[in-house]
Short mmCIF file of N, CA and C in Angstrom, two decimals:
data_model
loop_
_atom_site.label_atom_id
_atom_site.label_comp_id
_atom_site.label_asym_id
_atom_site.label_seq_id
_atom_site.Cartn_x
_atom_site.Cartn_y
_atom_site.Cartn_z
N UNK A 1031 -16.04 -15.07 -3.36
CA UNK A 1031 -17.47 -14.79 -3.35
C UNK A 1031 -17.78 -13.32 -3.00
N UNK A 1032 -16.86 -12.82 -2.06
CA UNK A 1032 -17.23 -11.37 -1.58
C UNK A 1032 -17.42 -10.30 -2.68
N UNK A 1033 -18.43 -9.58 -2.57
CA UNK A 1033 -18.71 -8.51 -3.42
C UNK A 1033 -18.20 -7.09 -2.88
N UNK A 1034 -17.94 -7.10 -1.56
CA UNK A 1034 -17.29 -5.86 -1.02
C UNK A 1034 -16.48 -6.29 0.12
N UNK A 1035 -15.91 -5.46 0.78
CA UNK A 1035 -15.00 -5.71 1.70
C UNK A 1035 -15.51 -6.17 3.09
N UNK A 1036 -16.75 -5.80 3.43
CA UNK A 1036 -17.36 -6.17 4.54
C UNK A 1036 -17.70 -7.63 4.36
N UNK A 1037 -18.22 -8.16 3.16
CA UNK A 1037 -18.47 -9.60 2.93
C UNK A 1037 -17.22 -10.29 2.93
N UNK A 1038 -16.08 -9.71 2.45
CA UNK A 1038 -14.68 -10.55 2.58
C UNK A 1038 -14.36 -10.77 3.99
N UNK A 1039 -14.52 -9.71 4.89
CA UNK A 1039 -14.24 -9.94 6.13
C UNK A 1039 -15.01 -10.99 6.81
N UNK A 1040 -16.34 -10.94 6.64
CA UNK A 1040 -17.36 -11.77 7.29
C UNK A 1040 -17.02 -13.26 6.65
N UNK A 1041 -16.62 -13.37 5.32
CA UNK A 1041 -16.22 -14.78 4.84
C UNK A 1041 -15.01 -15.16 5.50
N UNK A 1042 -14.10 -14.35 5.78
CA UNK A 1042 -12.69 -14.74 6.41
C UNK A 1042 -12.85 -15.17 7.75
N UNK A 1043 -13.75 -14.47 8.42
CA UNK A 1043 -14.18 -14.86 9.79
C UNK A 1043 -14.85 -16.14 9.95
N UNK A 1044 -15.71 -16.50 8.96
CA UNK A 1044 -16.32 -17.68 9.13
C UNK A 1044 -15.52 -18.76 8.53
N UNK A 1045 -14.51 -18.41 7.85
CA UNK A 1045 -13.55 -19.60 7.34
C UNK A 1045 -12.16 -19.29 7.82
N UNK A 1046 -12.21 -19.20 9.28
CA UNK A 1046 -10.88 -18.75 9.86
C UNK A 1046 -9.68 -19.78 9.60
N UNK A 1047 -8.74 -19.01 8.94
CA UNK A 1047 -7.49 -19.74 8.66
C UNK A 1047 -7.67 -20.55 7.27
N UNK A 1048 -8.76 -20.49 6.62
CA UNK A 1048 -8.93 -21.19 5.24
C UNK A 1048 -8.60 -20.36 4.04
N UNK A 1049 -8.79 -19.05 4.09
CA UNK A 1049 -8.47 -18.08 3.11
C UNK A 1049 -6.96 -17.81 3.14
N UNK A 1050 -6.39 -17.48 1.97
CA UNK A 1050 -5.16 -16.96 1.68
C UNK A 1050 -4.82 -15.67 1.01
N UNK A 1051 -3.85 -15.11 1.02
CA UNK A 1051 -3.47 -13.83 0.20
C UNK A 1051 -2.05 -14.09 -0.36
N UNK A 1052 -1.92 -13.76 -1.51
CA UNK A 1052 -0.73 -13.69 -2.25
C UNK A 1052 0.05 -12.42 -2.03
N UNK A 1053 1.32 -12.50 -2.22
CA UNK A 1053 2.22 -11.21 -2.16
C UNK A 1053 3.45 -11.48 -2.82
N UNK A 1054 4.04 -10.54 -3.16
CA UNK A 1054 5.32 -10.55 -3.94
C UNK A 1054 6.55 -10.84 -3.12
N UNK A 1055 6.24 -11.61 -2.01
CA UNK A 1055 7.32 -12.06 -1.06
C UNK A 1055 7.47 -11.61 0.27
N UNK A 1056 7.94 -12.37 1.11
CA UNK A 1056 8.08 -12.17 2.65
C UNK A 1056 8.74 -10.72 2.81
N UNK A 1057 8.15 -10.06 3.65
CA UNK A 1057 8.62 -8.81 4.02
C UNK A 1057 8.46 -7.52 2.86
N UNK A 1058 7.86 -7.83 1.87
CA UNK A 1058 7.48 -6.83 0.93
C UNK A 1058 6.34 -5.85 1.42
N UNK A 1059 6.26 -4.79 0.83
CA UNK A 1059 5.31 -3.78 1.23
C UNK A 1059 3.88 -4.47 1.06
N UNK A 1060 3.61 -5.34 0.16
CA UNK A 1060 2.46 -6.01 -0.04
C UNK A 1060 2.11 -6.97 1.04
N UNK A 1061 3.08 -7.74 1.46
CA UNK A 1061 3.10 -8.65 2.67
C UNK A 1061 2.57 -7.82 3.94
N UNK A 1062 3.41 -6.66 4.13
CA UNK A 1062 3.05 -5.86 5.39
C UNK A 1062 1.70 -5.29 5.31
N UNK A 1063 1.16 -4.90 4.13
CA UNK A 1063 -0.15 -4.33 4.04
C UNK A 1063 -1.09 -5.45 4.20
N UNK A 1064 -0.77 -6.83 3.86
CA UNK A 1064 -1.92 -7.78 4.12
C UNK A 1064 -1.81 -8.03 5.68
N UNK A 1065 -0.67 -8.00 6.32
CA UNK A 1065 -0.61 -8.32 7.79
C UNK A 1065 -1.32 -7.14 8.64
N UNK A 1066 -1.07 -6.00 8.08
CA UNK A 1066 -1.96 -4.97 8.75
C UNK A 1066 -3.49 -5.06 8.67
N UNK A 1067 -3.85 -5.43 7.54
CA UNK A 1067 -5.17 -5.79 7.17
C UNK A 1067 -5.83 -6.88 8.15
N UNK A 1068 -5.11 -8.06 8.30
CA UNK A 1068 -5.70 -9.07 9.04
C UNK A 1068 -5.69 -8.58 10.42
N UNK A 1069 -4.78 -7.82 10.88
CA UNK A 1069 -4.67 -7.22 12.27
C UNK A 1069 -5.86 -6.39 12.71
N UNK A 1070 -5.91 -5.46 11.68
CA UNK A 1070 -7.10 -4.44 11.90
C UNK A 1070 -8.44 -4.90 11.64
N UNK A 1071 -8.52 -5.99 10.83
CA UNK A 1071 -9.84 -6.60 10.48
C UNK A 1071 -10.34 -7.66 11.37
N UNK A 1072 -9.36 -8.16 12.20
CA UNK A 1072 -9.61 -9.39 12.95
C UNK A 1072 -9.71 -10.63 12.16
N UNK A 1073 -9.07 -10.76 11.14
CA UNK A 1073 -9.24 -12.08 10.35
C UNK A 1073 -7.93 -12.79 10.46
N UNK A 1074 -8.20 -14.14 10.11
CA UNK A 1074 -6.99 -15.07 10.11
C UNK A 1074 -7.02 -15.45 8.50
N UNK A 1075 -6.11 -14.93 7.78
CA UNK A 1075 -5.87 -15.21 6.39
C UNK A 1075 -4.49 -15.53 6.27
N UNK A 1076 -4.08 -16.66 5.50
CA UNK A 1076 -2.76 -17.20 5.37
C UNK A 1076 -1.90 -16.50 4.26
N UNK A 1077 -0.79 -16.12 4.62
CA UNK A 1077 0.16 -15.39 3.67
C UNK A 1077 0.69 -16.46 2.78
N UNK A 1078 0.68 -16.34 1.46
CA UNK A 1078 1.35 -17.13 0.52
C UNK A 1078 2.33 -16.31 -0.27
N UNK A 1079 3.73 -16.33 0.13
CA UNK A 1079 4.66 -15.46 -0.60
C UNK A 1079 4.93 -16.09 -1.95
N UNK A 1080 5.16 -15.16 -2.92
CA UNK A 1080 5.67 -15.45 -4.18
C UNK A 1080 7.12 -14.77 -4.53
N UNK A 1081 7.61 -15.12 -5.55
CA UNK A 1081 8.89 -14.58 -5.86
C UNK A 1081 8.88 -13.11 -6.60
N UNK A 1082 7.56 -12.72 -6.98
CA UNK A 1082 7.36 -11.46 -7.65
C UNK A 1082 5.95 -11.10 -7.78
N UNK A 1083 5.53 -9.94 -7.96
CA UNK A 1083 4.24 -9.27 -7.90
C UNK A 1083 3.45 -10.25 -9.10
N UNK A 1084 4.01 -10.28 -10.33
CA UNK A 1084 3.48 -10.93 -11.49
C UNK A 1084 3.09 -12.22 -11.06
N UNK A 1085 4.00 -13.14 -10.43
CA UNK A 1085 3.62 -14.47 -10.09
C UNK A 1085 2.37 -14.51 -9.09
N UNK A 1086 2.41 -13.53 -8.13
CA UNK A 1086 1.31 -13.58 -7.31
C UNK A 1086 0.03 -13.12 -7.86
N UNK A 1087 0.02 -12.16 -8.79
CA UNK A 1087 -1.18 -11.88 -9.60
C UNK A 1087 -1.64 -12.99 -10.41
N UNK A 1088 -0.71 -13.81 -11.15
CA UNK A 1088 -1.21 -14.90 -11.85
C UNK A 1088 -1.75 -16.06 -10.89
N UNK A 1089 -1.39 -16.13 -9.79
CA UNK A 1089 -1.77 -17.01 -8.70
C UNK A 1089 -3.27 -16.68 -8.40
N UNK A 1090 -3.61 -15.38 -8.24
CA UNK A 1090 -4.92 -14.86 -7.77
C UNK A 1090 -5.74 -14.96 -9.03
N UNK A 1091 -5.43 -14.71 -10.29
CA UNK A 1091 -6.22 -14.75 -11.47
C UNK A 1091 -6.59 -16.15 -11.77
N UNK A 1092 -5.66 -17.01 -11.52
CA UNK A 1092 -5.83 -18.41 -11.79
C UNK A 1092 -6.68 -19.13 -10.62
N UNK A 1093 -6.96 -18.55 -9.73
CA UNK A 1093 -7.67 -19.09 -8.57
C UNK A 1093 -6.97 -19.89 -7.61
N UNK A 1094 -5.39 -19.77 -7.75
CA UNK A 1094 -4.77 -20.54 -6.79
C UNK A 1094 -4.74 -20.02 -5.24
N UNK A 1095 -4.77 -18.70 -5.40
CA UNK A 1095 -4.91 -18.00 -4.04
C UNK A 1095 -6.03 -17.00 -4.15
N UNK A 1096 -6.49 -16.73 -2.87
CA UNK A 1096 -7.96 -16.13 -2.96
C UNK A 1096 -7.86 -14.51 -3.22
N UNK A 1097 -6.70 -13.87 -2.78
CA UNK A 1097 -6.68 -12.41 -2.92
C UNK A 1097 -5.32 -12.00 -2.75
N UNK A 1098 -5.09 -10.48 -2.95
CA UNK A 1098 -3.87 -9.94 -2.78
C UNK A 1098 -3.89 -8.54 -2.74
N UNK A 1099 -3.04 -7.80 -2.10
CA UNK A 1099 -2.89 -6.47 -2.27
C UNK A 1099 -1.62 -6.13 -3.28
N UNK A 1100 -2.00 -5.16 -4.19
CA UNK A 1100 -0.91 -5.01 -5.06
C UNK A 1100 -1.04 -3.44 -5.63
N UNK A 1101 -0.07 -3.09 -6.40
CA UNK A 1101 -0.16 -1.63 -6.90
C UNK A 1101 -1.29 -1.50 -7.77
N UNK A 1102 -2.00 -0.28 -7.54
CA UNK A 1102 -3.28 -0.07 -8.38
C UNK A 1102 -2.85 -0.11 -9.78
N UNK A 1103 -1.90 0.47 -10.27
CA UNK A 1103 -1.47 0.79 -11.63
C UNK A 1103 -1.24 -0.53 -12.31
N UNK A 1104 -0.82 -1.81 -11.66
CA UNK A 1104 -0.82 -2.97 -12.30
C UNK A 1104 -2.09 -3.78 -12.07
N UNK A 1105 -2.72 -3.61 -11.15
CA UNK A 1105 -4.12 -4.31 -10.84
C UNK A 1105 -5.30 -3.68 -11.62
N UNK A 1106 -5.23 -2.41 -12.00
CA UNK A 1106 -6.56 -1.69 -12.70
C UNK A 1106 -6.80 -2.42 -14.00
N UNK A 1107 -5.76 -2.84 -14.81
CA UNK A 1107 -6.14 -3.64 -16.12
C UNK A 1107 -6.95 -4.89 -15.86
N UNK A 1108 -6.38 -5.75 -14.87
CA UNK A 1108 -7.06 -6.89 -14.57
C UNK A 1108 -8.49 -6.72 -13.93
N UNK A 1109 -8.80 -5.65 -13.09
CA UNK A 1109 -10.20 -5.38 -12.74
C UNK A 1109 -11.08 -5.04 -14.01
N UNK A 1110 -10.45 -4.22 -14.76
CA UNK A 1110 -11.21 -3.81 -15.80
C UNK A 1110 -11.65 -4.78 -16.88
N UNK A 1111 -10.82 -5.87 -16.91
CA UNK A 1111 -10.92 -6.98 -17.77
C UNK A 1111 -11.99 -8.00 -17.04
N UNK A 1112 -12.13 -7.75 -15.82
CA UNK A 1112 -13.13 -8.77 -15.12
C UNK A 1112 -12.35 -9.97 -14.53
N UNK A 1113 -10.97 -9.95 -14.52
CA UNK A 1113 -10.24 -11.06 -14.11
C UNK A 1113 -10.16 -11.13 -12.47
N UNK A 1114 -10.28 -9.96 -11.86
CA UNK A 1114 -10.28 -9.82 -10.38
C UNK A 1114 -11.19 -8.79 -10.14
N UNK A 1115 -11.73 -8.77 -8.70
CA UNK A 1115 -12.64 -7.64 -8.23
C UNK A 1115 -11.94 -6.74 -7.18
N UNK A 1116 -12.08 -5.62 -7.55
CA UNK A 1116 -11.33 -4.72 -6.46
C UNK A 1116 -12.33 -4.36 -5.32
N UNK A 1117 -11.80 -4.50 -4.14
CA UNK A 1117 -12.64 -4.35 -2.95
C UNK A 1117 -12.17 -3.15 -2.02
N UNK A 1118 -11.19 -2.69 -2.36
CA UNK A 1118 -10.66 -1.24 -1.68
C UNK A 1118 -9.42 -1.05 -2.07
N UNK A 1119 -8.92 0.29 -2.01
CA UNK A 1119 -7.65 0.86 -2.15
C UNK A 1119 -7.12 1.06 -0.84
N UNK A 1120 -5.75 1.08 -0.64
CA UNK A 1120 -5.11 1.03 0.57
C UNK A 1120 -4.76 2.55 1.04
N UNK A 1121 -4.84 3.51 0.31
CA UNK A 1121 -4.56 4.89 0.79
C UNK A 1121 -5.63 5.39 1.54
N UNK A 1122 -5.30 6.73 1.98
CA UNK A 1122 -6.27 7.59 2.81
C UNK A 1122 -7.49 8.00 1.84
N UNK A 1123 -7.22 8.27 0.58
CA UNK A 1123 -8.13 8.88 -0.40
C UNK A 1123 -8.17 7.79 -1.39
N UNK A 1124 -9.47 7.84 -2.11
CA UNK A 1124 -9.79 7.13 -3.33
C UNK A 1124 -8.71 7.27 -4.49
N UNK A 1125 -8.51 6.36 -5.25
CA UNK A 1125 -7.64 6.60 -6.44
C UNK A 1125 -8.17 7.26 -7.46
N UNK A 1126 -7.48 8.10 -8.17
CA UNK A 1126 -8.05 8.75 -9.37
C UNK A 1126 -8.09 7.68 -10.46
N UNK A 1127 -7.39 6.69 -10.49
CA UNK A 1127 -7.46 5.54 -11.61
C UNK A 1127 -8.71 4.62 -11.43
N UNK A 1128 -9.18 4.63 -10.08
CA UNK A 1128 -10.47 3.64 -9.94
C UNK A 1128 -11.22 4.57 -9.04
N UNK A 1129 -11.86 5.59 -9.15
CA UNK A 1129 -12.33 6.36 -8.24
C UNK A 1129 -13.74 5.78 -7.53
N UNK A 1130 -14.24 4.82 -8.11
CA UNK A 1130 -15.53 4.09 -7.70
C UNK A 1130 -15.21 2.98 -6.56
N UNK A 1131 -13.94 2.75 -6.42
CA UNK A 1131 -13.47 1.74 -5.55
C UNK A 1131 -13.06 2.55 -4.28
N UNK A 1132 -13.83 2.15 -3.05
CA UNK A 1132 -13.83 2.82 -1.84
C UNK A 1132 -12.41 2.51 -1.06
N UNK A 1133 -11.87 3.26 -0.30
CA UNK A 1133 -10.72 3.09 0.45
C UNK A 1133 -11.15 1.86 1.45
N UNK A 1134 -10.09 1.01 2.01
CA UNK A 1134 -10.22 0.10 2.77
C UNK A 1134 -10.92 0.64 4.08
N UNK A 1135 -10.44 1.83 4.60
CA UNK A 1135 -11.03 2.70 5.60
C UNK A 1135 -12.53 2.86 5.56
N UNK A 1136 -12.92 3.41 4.41
CA UNK A 1136 -14.31 3.55 4.02
C UNK A 1136 -14.97 2.25 4.04
N UNK A 1137 -14.65 1.31 3.62
CA UNK A 1137 -15.29 0.10 3.19
C UNK A 1137 -15.33 -0.87 4.35
N UNK A 1138 -14.82 -0.55 5.61
CA UNK A 1138 -15.01 -1.38 6.76
C UNK A 1138 -13.94 -1.59 7.74
N UNK A 1139 -12.72 -1.18 7.44
CA UNK A 1139 -11.62 -1.19 8.32
C UNK A 1139 -11.21 0.27 8.72
N UNK A 1140 -11.84 0.80 9.76
CA UNK A 1140 -11.42 2.33 10.09
C UNK A 1140 -9.97 2.43 10.51
N UNK A 1141 -9.34 3.52 9.72
CA UNK A 1141 -8.09 3.80 10.22
C UNK A 1141 -6.81 2.99 9.31
N UNK A 1142 -7.41 2.15 8.36
CA UNK A 1142 -6.51 1.36 7.64
C UNK A 1142 -5.84 2.27 6.56
N UNK A 1143 -4.53 2.23 6.56
CA UNK A 1143 -3.76 2.86 5.42
C UNK A 1143 -2.43 2.24 5.38
N UNK A 1144 -2.23 1.74 4.02
CA UNK A 1144 -0.69 1.29 3.66
C UNK A 1144 -0.49 1.69 2.49
N UNK A 1145 0.48 2.42 2.34
CA UNK A 1145 0.86 3.13 1.08
C UNK A 1145 2.43 2.81 1.06
N UNK A 1146 2.86 3.00 -0.31
CA UNK A 1146 4.41 2.85 -0.47
C UNK A 1146 4.80 4.39 -0.81
N UNK A 1147 5.91 4.78 -0.32
CA UNK A 1147 6.22 6.07 -0.62
C UNK A 1147 7.78 6.14 -1.08
N UNK A 1148 8.11 7.18 -1.65
CA UNK A 1148 9.66 7.37 -2.09
C UNK A 1148 9.99 8.75 -1.56
N UNK A 1149 11.13 8.72 -1.03
CA UNK A 1149 11.61 10.00 -0.46
C UNK A 1149 13.07 10.24 -1.03
N UNK A 1150 13.44 11.49 -0.98
CA UNK A 1150 14.85 11.82 -1.20
C UNK A 1150 15.54 12.29 0.07
N UNK A 1151 16.75 11.66 0.14
CA UNK A 1151 17.47 12.02 1.42
C UNK A 1151 18.85 12.37 1.09
N UNK A 1152 19.54 13.04 1.96
CA UNK A 1152 20.86 13.48 1.76
C UNK A 1152 21.78 12.93 2.91
N UNK A 1153 22.98 12.81 2.75
CA UNK A 1153 23.84 12.30 3.78
C UNK A 1153 23.79 13.14 5.15
N UNK A 1154 23.81 12.43 6.18
CA UNK A 1154 23.93 13.07 7.55
C UNK A 1154 24.97 14.22 7.43
N UNK A 1155 24.72 15.33 8.12
CA UNK A 1155 25.60 16.40 8.06
C UNK A 1155 25.64 17.34 6.93
N UNK A 1156 24.63 17.09 5.96
CA UNK A 1156 24.47 18.01 4.90
C UNK A 1156 24.09 19.41 5.38
N UNK A 1157 24.70 20.36 4.94
CA UNK A 1157 24.28 21.70 5.67
C UNK A 1157 22.92 22.18 5.38
N UNK A 1158 22.18 22.62 6.30
CA UNK A 1158 20.79 23.07 6.40
C UNK A 1158 20.37 23.83 5.17
N UNK A 1159 21.20 24.86 4.87
CA UNK A 1159 20.89 25.56 3.53
C UNK A 1159 20.62 24.84 2.37
N UNK A 1160 21.57 23.70 2.21
CA UNK A 1160 21.64 22.97 1.10
C UNK A 1160 20.28 22.08 1.04
N UNK A 1161 19.90 21.57 2.29
CA UNK A 1161 18.80 20.56 2.49
C UNK A 1161 17.59 21.40 2.20
N UNK A 1162 17.51 22.64 2.65
CA UNK A 1162 16.35 23.63 2.47
C UNK A 1162 16.21 23.77 0.91
N UNK A 1163 17.24 24.03 0.20
CA UNK A 1163 17.23 24.37 -1.22
C UNK A 1163 16.87 23.26 -1.94
N UNK A 1164 17.37 22.07 -1.54
CA UNK A 1164 16.83 20.83 -2.31
C UNK A 1164 15.39 20.52 -2.20
N UNK A 1165 15.09 20.66 -0.90
CA UNK A 1165 13.60 20.54 -0.68
C UNK A 1165 12.72 21.54 -1.42
N UNK A 1166 13.00 22.82 -1.39
CA UNK A 1166 12.18 23.75 -2.09
C UNK A 1166 12.27 23.60 -3.49
N UNK A 1167 13.35 23.16 -4.13
CA UNK A 1167 13.25 22.78 -5.77
C UNK A 1167 12.49 21.51 -5.97
N UNK A 1168 12.68 20.51 -5.30
CA UNK A 1168 12.05 19.20 -5.42
C UNK A 1168 10.54 19.39 -5.26
N UNK A 1169 10.14 20.27 -4.18
CA UNK A 1169 8.60 20.60 -4.04
C UNK A 1169 8.10 21.47 -5.12
N UNK A 1170 8.89 22.39 -5.67
CA UNK A 1170 8.45 23.15 -6.94
C UNK A 1170 8.12 22.07 -7.89
N UNK A 1171 8.97 21.32 -8.15
CA UNK A 1171 8.75 20.31 -9.23
C UNK A 1171 7.44 19.41 -9.04
N UNK A 1172 7.38 19.02 -7.91
CA UNK A 1172 6.23 18.03 -7.27
C UNK A 1172 4.87 18.83 -7.61
N UNK A 1173 4.95 20.23 -7.47
CA UNK A 1173 3.65 20.88 -7.55
C UNK A 1173 3.43 21.40 -9.07
N UNK A 1174 4.23 21.14 -10.08
CA UNK A 1174 3.99 21.51 -11.52
C UNK A 1174 2.73 20.60 -11.90
N UNK A 1175 1.82 21.18 -12.68
CA UNK A 1175 0.70 20.46 -13.17
C UNK A 1175 1.12 19.21 -14.07
N UNK A 1176 2.15 19.36 -14.90
CA UNK A 1176 2.54 18.24 -15.66
C UNK A 1176 3.06 16.96 -14.87
N UNK A 1177 3.68 17.49 -13.86
CA UNK A 1177 4.49 16.36 -12.98
C UNK A 1177 3.18 15.53 -12.15
N UNK A 1178 2.31 16.41 -11.65
CA UNK A 1178 1.03 15.98 -11.05
C UNK A 1178 0.31 15.05 -11.77
N UNK A 1179 0.14 15.50 -13.03
CA UNK A 1179 -0.74 14.71 -14.05
C UNK A 1179 0.03 13.36 -14.38
N UNK A 1180 1.33 13.36 -14.51
CA UNK A 1180 1.97 12.13 -14.89
C UNK A 1180 1.95 11.26 -13.71
N UNK A 1181 2.13 11.75 -12.45
CA UNK A 1181 1.96 10.83 -11.29
C UNK A 1181 0.54 10.46 -11.23
N UNK A 1182 -0.46 11.08 -11.38
CA UNK A 1182 -2.08 10.82 -11.34
C UNK A 1182 -2.20 9.56 -12.22
N UNK A 1183 -1.58 9.62 -13.32
CA UNK A 1183 -1.85 8.56 -14.35
C UNK A 1183 -1.33 7.25 -13.84
N UNK A 1184 -0.45 7.17 -12.96
CA UNK A 1184 0.00 6.01 -12.47
C UNK A 1184 -0.68 5.66 -11.03
N UNK A 1185 -1.53 6.57 -10.51
CA UNK A 1185 -2.12 6.31 -9.24
C UNK A 1185 -1.43 6.86 -8.07
N UNK A 1186 -0.43 7.67 -8.39
CA UNK A 1186 0.43 8.31 -7.34
C UNK A 1186 0.09 9.76 -7.04
N UNK A 1187 0.03 9.95 -5.64
CA UNK A 1187 -0.06 11.30 -5.13
C UNK A 1187 0.97 11.91 -4.42
N UNK A 1188 1.72 12.91 -5.07
CA UNK A 1188 3.04 13.36 -4.25
C UNK A 1188 2.60 13.87 -2.83
N UNK A 1189 3.59 13.64 -1.93
CA UNK A 1189 3.55 14.13 -0.68
C UNK A 1189 4.51 15.26 -0.56
N UNK A 1190 4.05 16.60 -0.73
CA UNK A 1190 4.91 17.66 -0.73
C UNK A 1190 5.24 18.03 0.82
N UNK A 1191 6.28 17.84 1.41
CA UNK A 1191 6.61 18.14 2.74
C UNK A 1191 8.02 18.95 2.99
N UNK A 1192 8.01 19.62 4.05
CA UNK A 1192 9.23 20.12 4.55
C UNK A 1192 10.03 19.07 5.00
N UNK A 1193 11.40 19.27 5.17
CA UNK A 1193 12.25 18.16 5.79
C UNK A 1193 11.85 17.90 7.17
N UNK A 1194 11.29 18.73 8.01
CA UNK A 1194 10.81 18.48 9.45
C UNK A 1194 9.55 17.43 9.26
N UNK A 1195 8.73 17.96 8.44
CA UNK A 1195 7.37 17.11 8.15
C UNK A 1195 7.77 15.65 7.68
N UNK A 1196 8.67 15.54 6.84
CA UNK A 1196 9.18 14.31 6.23
C UNK A 1196 9.83 13.40 7.42
N UNK A 1197 10.69 14.04 8.16
CA UNK A 1197 11.18 13.35 9.26
C UNK A 1197 10.19 12.69 10.12
N UNK A 1198 9.13 13.39 10.49
CA UNK A 1198 8.10 12.96 11.33
C UNK A 1198 7.14 11.97 10.70
N UNK A 1199 6.95 12.04 9.41
CA UNK A 1199 6.28 11.05 8.57
C UNK A 1199 7.11 9.82 8.61
N UNK A 1200 8.35 9.97 8.24
CA UNK A 1200 9.38 8.73 8.15
C UNK A 1200 9.29 8.09 9.47
N UNK A 1201 9.45 8.71 10.63
CA UNK A 1201 9.63 8.07 11.96
C UNK A 1201 8.17 7.27 12.37
N UNK A 1202 7.01 7.91 12.01
CA UNK A 1202 5.81 7.52 12.35
C UNK A 1202 5.64 6.15 11.43
N UNK A 1203 5.98 6.23 10.39
CA UNK A 1203 5.90 5.10 9.40
C UNK A 1203 6.83 3.83 9.76
N UNK A 1204 8.03 4.16 10.20
CA UNK A 1204 8.95 3.06 10.85
C UNK A 1204 8.14 2.44 12.07
N UNK A 1205 7.74 3.27 12.80
CA UNK A 1205 7.00 2.80 14.00
C UNK A 1205 5.92 1.73 13.79
N UNK A 1206 5.02 2.39 12.90
CA UNK A 1206 3.85 1.76 12.55
C UNK A 1206 4.17 0.31 11.96
N UNK A 1207 5.17 0.08 10.94
CA UNK A 1207 5.50 -1.13 10.32
C UNK A 1207 6.30 -2.01 11.41
N UNK A 1208 7.17 -1.23 12.27
CA UNK A 1208 7.71 -2.28 13.30
C UNK A 1208 6.72 -2.89 14.18
N UNK A 1209 5.74 -2.23 14.47
CA UNK A 1209 4.73 -2.87 15.40
C UNK A 1209 3.93 -4.19 14.40
N UNK A 1210 3.66 -3.86 13.13
CA UNK A 1210 3.10 -4.91 12.36
C UNK A 1210 4.00 -6.17 12.33
N UNK A 1211 5.25 -5.87 12.12
CA UNK A 1211 6.26 -6.89 11.97
C UNK A 1211 6.40 -7.68 13.33
N UNK A 1212 6.37 -6.96 14.50
CA UNK A 1212 6.41 -7.78 15.83
C UNK A 1212 5.16 -8.47 15.91
N UNK A 1213 3.96 -7.74 15.76
CA UNK A 1213 2.72 -8.45 16.15
C UNK A 1213 2.54 -9.58 15.20
N UNK A 1214 3.09 -9.71 14.01
CA UNK A 1214 2.79 -10.81 13.06
C UNK A 1214 3.95 -11.82 13.20
N UNK A 1215 4.78 -11.45 14.06
CA UNK A 1215 6.06 -12.50 14.21
C UNK A 1215 6.85 -12.72 12.87
N UNK A 1216 7.08 -11.65 12.02
CA UNK A 1216 7.80 -11.85 10.88
C UNK A 1216 9.17 -11.80 11.18
N UNK A 1217 10.05 -12.66 10.57
CA UNK A 1217 11.46 -12.74 10.83
C UNK A 1217 12.25 -12.53 9.68
N UNK A 1218 13.23 -11.78 9.67
CA UNK A 1218 14.19 -11.83 8.39
C UNK A 1218 14.49 -13.14 7.84
N UNK A 1219 14.55 -13.01 6.56
CA UNK A 1219 14.94 -14.31 5.78
C UNK A 1219 16.06 -14.01 4.87
#
């Protein structure tokens, strides 16, 4: 029944342990994003893992589970068709695909961010000049207007970084999710 994220949080707190969220499986980014949300919002929402995102979406649309976090590119059509209600996006900034939907941070969970990223890595010991050249060429492509436009249509914003910046980003991300996994008691299966 929640019309916005604050209502969802209030509803979840009033119905402690009664609400659930679907994900594409144990340990997936969507499961982790849900656990981070629970931790940062102080809610007790039960995780219901599925074998794939499509299965989880069907469960939510069909009313078998209450909510889920999933890729905006796959959820936007279901929102536009009125099958589900978007309460927040997980990135630092609003999405170009659904600019009227606030970030979870804006909507009531300060500091929340859960994004999926892709990175390009080279084998350990690759000479630094080669790493630097690869980085420069990749960043040049990432900064092209046609590439940015193609990514934006999918709700993706490229992170253009130096190798050192990427190393810091990667280490901080590993630390963040290691804490979520530990705090939630998630075990490898």
